[in-house]
Coordinates of C-alpha atoms in Angstrom, one line a residue:
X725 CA 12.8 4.6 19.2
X726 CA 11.9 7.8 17.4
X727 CA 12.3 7.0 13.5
X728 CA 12.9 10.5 12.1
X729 CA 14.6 12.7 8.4
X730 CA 17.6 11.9 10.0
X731 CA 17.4 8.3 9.0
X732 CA 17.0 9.7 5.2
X733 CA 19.9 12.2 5.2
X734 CA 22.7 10.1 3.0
X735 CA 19.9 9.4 0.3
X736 CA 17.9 11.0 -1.9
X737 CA 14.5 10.9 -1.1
X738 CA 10.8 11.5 -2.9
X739 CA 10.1 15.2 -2.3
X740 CA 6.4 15.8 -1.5
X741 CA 5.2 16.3 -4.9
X742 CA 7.0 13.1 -6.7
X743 CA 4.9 10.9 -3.8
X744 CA 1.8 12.6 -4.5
X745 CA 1.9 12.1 -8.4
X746 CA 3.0 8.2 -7.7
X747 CA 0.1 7.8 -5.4
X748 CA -2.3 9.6 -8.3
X749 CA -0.8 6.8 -10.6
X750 CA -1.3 4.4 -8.7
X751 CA -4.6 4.7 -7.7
X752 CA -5.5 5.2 -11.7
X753 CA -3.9 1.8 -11.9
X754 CA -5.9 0.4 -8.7
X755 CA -9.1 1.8 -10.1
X756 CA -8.7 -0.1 -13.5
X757 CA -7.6 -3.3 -12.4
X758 CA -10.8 -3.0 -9.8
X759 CA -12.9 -2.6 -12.8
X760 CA -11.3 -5.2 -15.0
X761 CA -12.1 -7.5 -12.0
X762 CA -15.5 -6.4 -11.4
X763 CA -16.9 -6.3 -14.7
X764 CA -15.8 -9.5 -15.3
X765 CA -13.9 -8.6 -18.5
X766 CA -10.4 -9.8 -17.0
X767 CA -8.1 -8.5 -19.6
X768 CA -4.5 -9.7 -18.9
X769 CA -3.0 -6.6 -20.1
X770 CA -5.4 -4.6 -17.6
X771 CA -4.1 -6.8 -14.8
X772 CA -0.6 -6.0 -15.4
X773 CA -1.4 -2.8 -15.1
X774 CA -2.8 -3.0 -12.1
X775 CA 0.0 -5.1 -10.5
X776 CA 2.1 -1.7 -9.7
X777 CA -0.6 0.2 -8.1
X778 CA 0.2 -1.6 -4.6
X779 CA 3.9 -1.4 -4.8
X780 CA 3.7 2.2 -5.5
X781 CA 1.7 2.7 -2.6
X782 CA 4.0 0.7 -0.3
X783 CA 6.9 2.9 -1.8
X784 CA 5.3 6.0 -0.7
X785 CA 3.8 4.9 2.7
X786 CA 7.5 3.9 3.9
X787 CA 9.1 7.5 2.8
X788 CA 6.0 8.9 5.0
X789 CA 6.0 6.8 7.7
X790 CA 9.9 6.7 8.2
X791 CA 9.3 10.3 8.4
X792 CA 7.2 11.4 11.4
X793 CA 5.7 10.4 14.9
X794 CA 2.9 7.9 14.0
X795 CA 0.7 8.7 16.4
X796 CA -2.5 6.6 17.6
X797 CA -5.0 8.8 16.7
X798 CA -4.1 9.0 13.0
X799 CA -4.4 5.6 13.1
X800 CA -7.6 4.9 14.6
X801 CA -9.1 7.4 11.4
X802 CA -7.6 4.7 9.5
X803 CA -9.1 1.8 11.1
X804 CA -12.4 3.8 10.9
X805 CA -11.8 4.3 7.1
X806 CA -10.9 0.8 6.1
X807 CA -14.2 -0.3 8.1
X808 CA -16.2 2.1 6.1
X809 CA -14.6 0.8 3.2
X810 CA -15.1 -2.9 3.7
X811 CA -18.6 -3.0 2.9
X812 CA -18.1 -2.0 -0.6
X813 CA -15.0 -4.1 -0.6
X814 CA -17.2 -6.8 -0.3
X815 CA -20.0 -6.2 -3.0
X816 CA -17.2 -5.4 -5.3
X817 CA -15.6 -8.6 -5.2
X818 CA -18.3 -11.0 -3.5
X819 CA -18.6 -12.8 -7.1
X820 CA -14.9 -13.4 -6.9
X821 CA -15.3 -15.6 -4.1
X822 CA -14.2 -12.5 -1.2
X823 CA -16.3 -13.5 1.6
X824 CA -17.3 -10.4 4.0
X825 CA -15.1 -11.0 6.5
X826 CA -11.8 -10.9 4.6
X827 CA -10.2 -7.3 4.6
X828 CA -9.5 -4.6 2.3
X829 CA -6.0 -3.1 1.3
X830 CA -6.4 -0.5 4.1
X831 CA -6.4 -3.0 7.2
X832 CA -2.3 -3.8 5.9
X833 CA -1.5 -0.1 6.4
X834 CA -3.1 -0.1 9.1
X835 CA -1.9 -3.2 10.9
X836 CA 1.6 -2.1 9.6
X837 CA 1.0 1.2 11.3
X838 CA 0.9 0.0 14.4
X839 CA 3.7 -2.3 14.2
X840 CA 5.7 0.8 13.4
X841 CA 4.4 2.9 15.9
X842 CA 5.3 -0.2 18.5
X843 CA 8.2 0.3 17.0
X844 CA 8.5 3.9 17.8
X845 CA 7.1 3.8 21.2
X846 CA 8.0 0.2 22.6
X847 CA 5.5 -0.4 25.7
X848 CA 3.4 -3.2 26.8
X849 CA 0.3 -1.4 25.7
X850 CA 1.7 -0.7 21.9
X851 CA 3.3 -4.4 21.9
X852 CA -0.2 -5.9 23.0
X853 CA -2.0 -3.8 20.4
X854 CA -0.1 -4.3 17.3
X855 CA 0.7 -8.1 18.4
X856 CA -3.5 -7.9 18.4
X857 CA -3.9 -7.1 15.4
X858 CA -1.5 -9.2 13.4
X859 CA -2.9 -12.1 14.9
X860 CA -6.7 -10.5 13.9
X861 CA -5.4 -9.5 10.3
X862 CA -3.3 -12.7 8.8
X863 CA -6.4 -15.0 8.9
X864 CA -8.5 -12.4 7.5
X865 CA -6.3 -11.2 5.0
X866 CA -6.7 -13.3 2.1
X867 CA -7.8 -10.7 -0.5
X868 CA -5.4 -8.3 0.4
X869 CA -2.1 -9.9 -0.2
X870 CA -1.9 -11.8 2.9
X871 CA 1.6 -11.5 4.7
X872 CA 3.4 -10.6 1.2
X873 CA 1.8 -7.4 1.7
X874 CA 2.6 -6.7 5.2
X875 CA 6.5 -7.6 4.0
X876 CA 6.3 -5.1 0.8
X877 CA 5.5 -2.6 3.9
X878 CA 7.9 -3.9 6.0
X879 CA 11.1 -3.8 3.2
X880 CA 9.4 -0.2 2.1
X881 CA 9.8 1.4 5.5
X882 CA 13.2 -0.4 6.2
X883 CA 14.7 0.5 2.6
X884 CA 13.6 4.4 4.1
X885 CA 15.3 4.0 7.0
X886 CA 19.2 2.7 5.1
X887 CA 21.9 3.9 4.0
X888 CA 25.1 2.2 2.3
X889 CA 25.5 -1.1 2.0
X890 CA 22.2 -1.9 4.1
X891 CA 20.1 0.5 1.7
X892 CA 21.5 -1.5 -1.4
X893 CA 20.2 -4.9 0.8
X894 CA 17.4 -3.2 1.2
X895 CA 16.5 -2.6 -2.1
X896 CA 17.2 -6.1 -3.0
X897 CA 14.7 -7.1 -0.6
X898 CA 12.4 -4.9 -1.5
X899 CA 12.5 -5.6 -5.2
X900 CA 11.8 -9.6 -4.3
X901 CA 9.1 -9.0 -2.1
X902 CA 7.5 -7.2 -5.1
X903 CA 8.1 -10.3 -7.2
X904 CA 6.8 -12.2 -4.2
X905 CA 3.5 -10.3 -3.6
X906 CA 2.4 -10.9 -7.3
X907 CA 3.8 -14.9 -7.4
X908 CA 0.3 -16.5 -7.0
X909 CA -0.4 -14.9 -10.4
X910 CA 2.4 -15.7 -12.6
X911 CA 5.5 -14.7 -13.8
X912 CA 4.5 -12.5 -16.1
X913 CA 2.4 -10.1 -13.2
X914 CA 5.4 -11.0 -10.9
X915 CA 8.0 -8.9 -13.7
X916 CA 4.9 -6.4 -14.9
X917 CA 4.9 -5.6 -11.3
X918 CA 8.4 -4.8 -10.4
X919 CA 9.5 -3.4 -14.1
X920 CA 6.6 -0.8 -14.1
X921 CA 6.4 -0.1 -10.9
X922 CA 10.2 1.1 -11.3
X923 CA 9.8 2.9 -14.7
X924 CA 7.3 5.1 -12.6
X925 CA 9.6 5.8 -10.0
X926 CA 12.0 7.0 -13.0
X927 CA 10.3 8.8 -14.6
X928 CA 8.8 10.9 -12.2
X929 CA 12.0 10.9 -9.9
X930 CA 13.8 12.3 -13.1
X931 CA 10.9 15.0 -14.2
X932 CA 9.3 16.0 -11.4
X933 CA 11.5 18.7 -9.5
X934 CA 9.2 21.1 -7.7
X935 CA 8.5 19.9 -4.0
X936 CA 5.2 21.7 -3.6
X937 CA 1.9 19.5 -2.5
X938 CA -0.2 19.1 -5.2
X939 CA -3.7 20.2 -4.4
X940 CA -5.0 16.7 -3.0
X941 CA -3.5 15.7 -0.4
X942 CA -4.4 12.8 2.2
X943 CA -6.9 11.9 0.1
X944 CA -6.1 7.8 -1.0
X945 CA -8.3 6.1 2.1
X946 CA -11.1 8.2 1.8
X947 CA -11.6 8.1 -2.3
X948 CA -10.5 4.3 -1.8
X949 CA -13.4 3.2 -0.2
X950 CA -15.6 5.6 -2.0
X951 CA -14.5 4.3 -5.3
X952 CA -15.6 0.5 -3.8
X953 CA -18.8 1.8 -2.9
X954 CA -19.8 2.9 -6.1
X955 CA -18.7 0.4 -8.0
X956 CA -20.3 -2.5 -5.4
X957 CA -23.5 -0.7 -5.6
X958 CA -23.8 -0.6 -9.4
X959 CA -22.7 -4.3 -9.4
X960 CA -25.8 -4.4 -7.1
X961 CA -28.2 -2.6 -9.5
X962 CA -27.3 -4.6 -12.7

């Protein structure tokens, strides 16, 4: 199964420009709630904040991914970047409780990658390999949203690829696995998370209108785990 625009046509979708500036707000968002975490200072406000940086990213990853081949190799640089990230992962958030062998955000894409690209190209090879690593990820995945996150992927790609009635289910499900990702937190990150998460997509869905890339592009994993790294080695030095 080859999941292509096609799948798209009876919606509207992000143009390439809307999913860049929701990934730059999200990331600001990611990067503050790291450091509210980190520091220690733990402000609630901060963490609210910080709750719509994932769906955001899910959002954007299942317009892109609903959109081309995945292909194995672009994949395997992702596996290679969330390794190099997990190191600083670690440091960041050992005083947490995060042991070193729990994973980073980018493992879920990953893992959810190649479910999708099993998905794409059903074979015994791509069944074995993504049936792998689910089984390596969900015990390991306790700091990174554990299977709620690999559903906010799943309902992200699957809202992508619906139209009609099924897109309108879609969203439903999607909007509840954004409540559910935040739950263990309380009801207050659960709504922060969903209500500012969609008063991004608004906004920028109604002012953004120009499709051109903005001048970073493909740039989330590798200033993701460089952000980690910096901020786990001045945790170190202090």
């Amino acid at each position: 199964m080859i999941i292509t625009d096609t799948a798209l046509r009876d919606f509207p979708a992000l143009n390439a420009r809307q999913g860049d500036i929701l990934k730059l707000v999200a990331f600001a968002a990611m990067v503050v709630d790291h450091l509210n975490t980190a520091s220690g200072l733990n402000d609630i406000q901060l963490q609210a904040v910080g709750r719509l940086a994932f769906p955001l990213f899910a959002l954007v990853w299942g317009y892109n991914i609903t959109r081309r081949s995945v292909t194995q190799g672009t994949l395997n640089r992702l596996w290679l970047l969330a390794l190099l990230a997990q190191p600083g992962f670690w440091l960041t958030f050992r005083h947490t409780g995060v042991e070193w062998w729990q994973v980073n955000i980018l493992f879920t894409f990953a893992v959810m990658g190649q479910v999708v690209r099993f998905m794409q190209e059903s074979s015994q090879r791509t069944a074995f390999i993504s049936l792998l690593t689910l089984c390596a990820y969900v015990p390991a995945s306790g700091a990174s949203y554990e299977l709620r996150g690999l559903l906010l992927l799943m309902m992200s790609a699957l809202f992508c690829l619906t139209t009609g009635r099924q897109q309108i289910l879609a969203a439903a499900g999607l909007a509840m696995s954004v409540l559910l990702l935040n739950a263990p937190s309380g009801g207050v990150m659960m709504l922060s998370g969903l209500l500012l998460s969609l008063m991004c997509l608004t906004v920028t869905c109604r002012q953004v209108k120009t499709d051109g890339r903005l001048p970073v592009a493909r740039w989330f994993a590798h200033l993701y785990g460089l952000h980690l790294t910096v901020i786990g080695g001045v945790l170190c030095l202090v």
